[in-house]
Tab-separated table of C-alpha atoms in Angstrom:
chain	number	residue	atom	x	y	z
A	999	UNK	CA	3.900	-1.519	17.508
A	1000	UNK	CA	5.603	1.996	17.835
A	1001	UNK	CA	7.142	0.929	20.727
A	1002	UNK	CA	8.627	-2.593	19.831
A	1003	UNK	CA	10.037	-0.550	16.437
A	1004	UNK	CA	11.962	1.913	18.514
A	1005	UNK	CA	13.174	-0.505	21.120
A	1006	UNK	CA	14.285	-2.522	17.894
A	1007	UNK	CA	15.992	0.380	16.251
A	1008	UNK	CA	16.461	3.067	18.176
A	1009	UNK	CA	18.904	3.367	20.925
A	1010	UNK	CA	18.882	6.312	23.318
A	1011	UNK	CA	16.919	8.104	20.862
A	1012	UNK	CA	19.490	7.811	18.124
A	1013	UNK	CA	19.151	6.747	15.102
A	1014	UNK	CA	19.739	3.283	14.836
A	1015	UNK	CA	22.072	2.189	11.670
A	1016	UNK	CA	23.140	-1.283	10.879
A	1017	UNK	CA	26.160	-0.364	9.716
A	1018	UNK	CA	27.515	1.070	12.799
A	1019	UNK	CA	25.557	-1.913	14.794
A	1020	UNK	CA	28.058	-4.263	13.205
A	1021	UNK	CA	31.168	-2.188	12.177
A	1022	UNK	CA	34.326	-2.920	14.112
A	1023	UNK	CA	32.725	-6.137	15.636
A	1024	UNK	CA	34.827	-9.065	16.135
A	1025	UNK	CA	33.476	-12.661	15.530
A	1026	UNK	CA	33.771	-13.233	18.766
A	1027	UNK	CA	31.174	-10.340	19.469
A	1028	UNK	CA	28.689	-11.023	16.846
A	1029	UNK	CA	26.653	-13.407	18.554
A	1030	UNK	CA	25.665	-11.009	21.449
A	1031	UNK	CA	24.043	-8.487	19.324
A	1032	UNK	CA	20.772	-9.614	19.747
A	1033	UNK	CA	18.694	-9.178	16.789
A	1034	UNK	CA	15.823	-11.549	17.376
A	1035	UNK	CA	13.654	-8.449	18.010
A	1036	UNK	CA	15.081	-6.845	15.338
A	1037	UNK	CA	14.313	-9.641	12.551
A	1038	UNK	CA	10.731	-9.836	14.637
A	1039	UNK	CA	10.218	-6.241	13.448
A	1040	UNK	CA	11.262	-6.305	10.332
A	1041	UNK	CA	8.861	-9.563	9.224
A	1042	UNK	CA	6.299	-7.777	10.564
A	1043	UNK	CA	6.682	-4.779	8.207
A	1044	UNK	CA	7.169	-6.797	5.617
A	1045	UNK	CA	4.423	-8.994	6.152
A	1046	UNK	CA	2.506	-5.556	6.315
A	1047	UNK	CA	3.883	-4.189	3.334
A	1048	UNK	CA	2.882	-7.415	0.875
A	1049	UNK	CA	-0.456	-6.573	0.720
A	1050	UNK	CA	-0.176	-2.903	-0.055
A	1051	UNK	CA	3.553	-2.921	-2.123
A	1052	UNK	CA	1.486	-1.558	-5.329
A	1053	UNK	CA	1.447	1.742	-3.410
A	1054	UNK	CA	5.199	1.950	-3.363
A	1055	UNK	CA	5.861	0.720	-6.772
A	1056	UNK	CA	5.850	2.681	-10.224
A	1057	UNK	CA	2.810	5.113	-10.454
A	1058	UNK	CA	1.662	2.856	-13.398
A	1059	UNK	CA	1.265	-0.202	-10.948
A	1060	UNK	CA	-0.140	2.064	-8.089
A	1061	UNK	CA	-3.110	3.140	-10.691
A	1062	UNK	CA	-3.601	-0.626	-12.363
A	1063	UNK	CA	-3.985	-2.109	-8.397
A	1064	UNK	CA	-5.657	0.761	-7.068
A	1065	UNK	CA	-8.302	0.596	-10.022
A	1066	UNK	CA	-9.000	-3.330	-9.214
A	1067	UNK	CA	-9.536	-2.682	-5.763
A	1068	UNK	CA	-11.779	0.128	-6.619
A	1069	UNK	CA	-14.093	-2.757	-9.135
A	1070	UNK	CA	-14.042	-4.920	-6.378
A	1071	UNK	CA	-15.249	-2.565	-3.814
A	1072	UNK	CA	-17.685	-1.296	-6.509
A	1073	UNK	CA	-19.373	-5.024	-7.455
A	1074	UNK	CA	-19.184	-5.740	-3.419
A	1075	UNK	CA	-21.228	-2.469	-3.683
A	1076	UNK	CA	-23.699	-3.313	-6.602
A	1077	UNK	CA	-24.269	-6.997	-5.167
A	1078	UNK	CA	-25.496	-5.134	-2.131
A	1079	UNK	CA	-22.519	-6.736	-0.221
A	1080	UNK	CA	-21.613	-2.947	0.782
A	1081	UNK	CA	-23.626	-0.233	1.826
A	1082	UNK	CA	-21.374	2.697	0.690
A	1083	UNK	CA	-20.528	3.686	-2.931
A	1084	UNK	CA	-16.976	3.145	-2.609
A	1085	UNK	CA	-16.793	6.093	-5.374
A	1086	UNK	CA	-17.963	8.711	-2.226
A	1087	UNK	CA	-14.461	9.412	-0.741
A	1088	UNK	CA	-12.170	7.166	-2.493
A	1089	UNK	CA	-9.822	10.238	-3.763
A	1090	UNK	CA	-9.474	11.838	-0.117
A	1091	UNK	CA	-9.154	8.027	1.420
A	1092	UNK	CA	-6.297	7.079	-0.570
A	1093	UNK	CA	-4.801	10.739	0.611
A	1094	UNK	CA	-5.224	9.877	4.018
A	1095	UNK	CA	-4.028	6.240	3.656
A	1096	UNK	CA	-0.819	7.386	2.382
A	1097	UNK	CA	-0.489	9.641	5.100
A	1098	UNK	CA	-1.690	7.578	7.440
A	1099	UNK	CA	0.076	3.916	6.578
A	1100	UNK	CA	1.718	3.959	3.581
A	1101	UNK	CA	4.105	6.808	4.418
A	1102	UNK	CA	5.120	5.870	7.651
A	1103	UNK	CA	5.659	1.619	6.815
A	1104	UNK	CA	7.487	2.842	3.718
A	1105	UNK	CA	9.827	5.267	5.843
A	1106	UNK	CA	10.399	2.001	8.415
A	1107	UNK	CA	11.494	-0.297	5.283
A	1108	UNK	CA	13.670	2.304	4.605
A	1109	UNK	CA	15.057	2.944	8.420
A	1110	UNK	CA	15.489	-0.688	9.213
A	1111	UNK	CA	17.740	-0.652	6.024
A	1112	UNK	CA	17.932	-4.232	5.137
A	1113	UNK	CA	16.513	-3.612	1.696
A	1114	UNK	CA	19.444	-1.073	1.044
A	1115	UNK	CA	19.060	1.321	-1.518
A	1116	UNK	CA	15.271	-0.129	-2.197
A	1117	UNK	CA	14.336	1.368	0.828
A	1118	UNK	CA	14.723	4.897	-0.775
A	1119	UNK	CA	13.056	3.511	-3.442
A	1120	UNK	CA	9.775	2.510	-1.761
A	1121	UNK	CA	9.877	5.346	0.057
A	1122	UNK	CA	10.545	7.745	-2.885
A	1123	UNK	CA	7.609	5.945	-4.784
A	1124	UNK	CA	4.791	6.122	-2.230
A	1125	UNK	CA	5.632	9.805	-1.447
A	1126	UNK	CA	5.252	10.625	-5.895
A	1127	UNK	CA	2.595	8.595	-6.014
A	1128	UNK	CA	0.754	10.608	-2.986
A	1129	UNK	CA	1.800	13.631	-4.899
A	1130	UNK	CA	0.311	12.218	-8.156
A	1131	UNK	CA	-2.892	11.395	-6.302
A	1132	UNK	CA	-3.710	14.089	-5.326
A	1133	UNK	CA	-3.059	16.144	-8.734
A	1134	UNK	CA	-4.826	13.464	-10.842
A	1135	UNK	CA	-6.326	10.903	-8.340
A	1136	UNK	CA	-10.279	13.117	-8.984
A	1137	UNK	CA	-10.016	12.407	-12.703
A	1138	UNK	CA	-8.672	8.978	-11.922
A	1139	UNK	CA	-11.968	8.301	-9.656
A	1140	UNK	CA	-14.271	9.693	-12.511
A	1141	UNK	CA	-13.004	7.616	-14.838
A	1142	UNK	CA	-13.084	4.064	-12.464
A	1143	UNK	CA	-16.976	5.151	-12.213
A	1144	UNK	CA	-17.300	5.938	-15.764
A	1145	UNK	CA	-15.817	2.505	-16.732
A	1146	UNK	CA	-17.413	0.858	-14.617
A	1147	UNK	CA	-21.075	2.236	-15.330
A	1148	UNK	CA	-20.414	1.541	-19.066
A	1149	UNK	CA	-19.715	-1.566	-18.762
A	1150	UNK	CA	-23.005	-2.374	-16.560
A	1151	UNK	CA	-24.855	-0.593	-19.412
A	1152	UNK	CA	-23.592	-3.303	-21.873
A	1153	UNK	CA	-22.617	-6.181	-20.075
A	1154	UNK	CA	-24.169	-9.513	-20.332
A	1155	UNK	CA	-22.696	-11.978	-17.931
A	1156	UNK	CA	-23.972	-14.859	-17.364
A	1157	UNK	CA	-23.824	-14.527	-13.775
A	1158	UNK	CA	-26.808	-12.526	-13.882
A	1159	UNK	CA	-27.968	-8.996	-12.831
A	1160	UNK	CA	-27.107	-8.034	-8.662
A	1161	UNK	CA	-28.652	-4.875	-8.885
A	1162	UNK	CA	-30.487	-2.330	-11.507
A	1163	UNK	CA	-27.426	-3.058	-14.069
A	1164	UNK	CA	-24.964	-4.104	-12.485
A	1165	UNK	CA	-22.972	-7.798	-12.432
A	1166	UNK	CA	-20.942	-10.014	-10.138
A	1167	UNK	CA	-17.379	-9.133	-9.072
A	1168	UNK	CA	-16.160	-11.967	-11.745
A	1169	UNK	CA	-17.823	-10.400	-14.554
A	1170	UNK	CA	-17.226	-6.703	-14.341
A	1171	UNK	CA	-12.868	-8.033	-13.480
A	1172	UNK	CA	-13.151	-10.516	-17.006
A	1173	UNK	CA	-14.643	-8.028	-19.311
């Protein structure tokens, strides 16, 4: 992937702008720029940004998605779907999958620059919402647990009991 990105956008190690790509072009020249590869490249990132845009949006959103993922993990936990508490390690994941993928897809939105001035804005958004993680994402954890645990205390779903006290994915997202 690394590679098809810089053959896309980089050229002899430069940085590769669009606006220089195209500037002083005549008509006539336009159609042997060939950005096949390029579009390629960018669907691809933003096929791979869809399912994980709440991380680059408003902290807000990145907490409200972040907290159902967290309840689904938790029932796919409880139903015995899951071996692992998705509470262990859920504040240092989300560190490391900002680092890891959020980070760097946000910085190629931003590079391939066909959002414009979004791109900064993704980019911008993941990078405070790392920084908020990690001052508030422990607390943030406690409380998914919390919530979650009293609401299997008092919840009485129809779809019955999974485990000691604890309820289908469908009931503990509904209540």
């Amino acid at each position: 992937e690394r590679e098809r990105w810089q053959a896309a956008f980089l050229s002899n190690g430069d940085d590769f702008n669009w606006e220089k790509e195209w500037q002083n072009k005549s008509e006539d020249k336009l159609p042997d720029i060939d950005v096949s590869l390029k579009a390629t490249v960018v669907l691809e990132q933003i096929v791979l940004a869809s399912d994980v845009a709440h991380t680059m949006q408003h902290w807000l959103t990145y907490v409200k998605w972040n907290e159902r993922l967290y309840k689904e993990m938790w029932a796919a936990y409880a139903s015995g779907r899951a071996e692992k508490d998705p509470t262990e390690g859920w504040y240092k994941g989300e560190i490391g999958f900002f680092d890891g993928y959020i980070i760097p897809l946000a910085t190629k939105l931003k590079e391939c620059g066909v959002f414009g001035n979004a791109g900064d804005e993704y980019l911008g958004n993941a990078l405070r919402n790392k920084a908020e993680w990690i001052e508030k994402g422990q607390a943030i954890v406690a409380e998914f647990e919390a919530k979650i645990k009293r609401k299997s205390d008092v919840d009485t779903c129809d779809a019955g009991t999974l485990r000691k006290g604890y309820h289908s994915t469908s009931c503990l997202m509904n209540k």
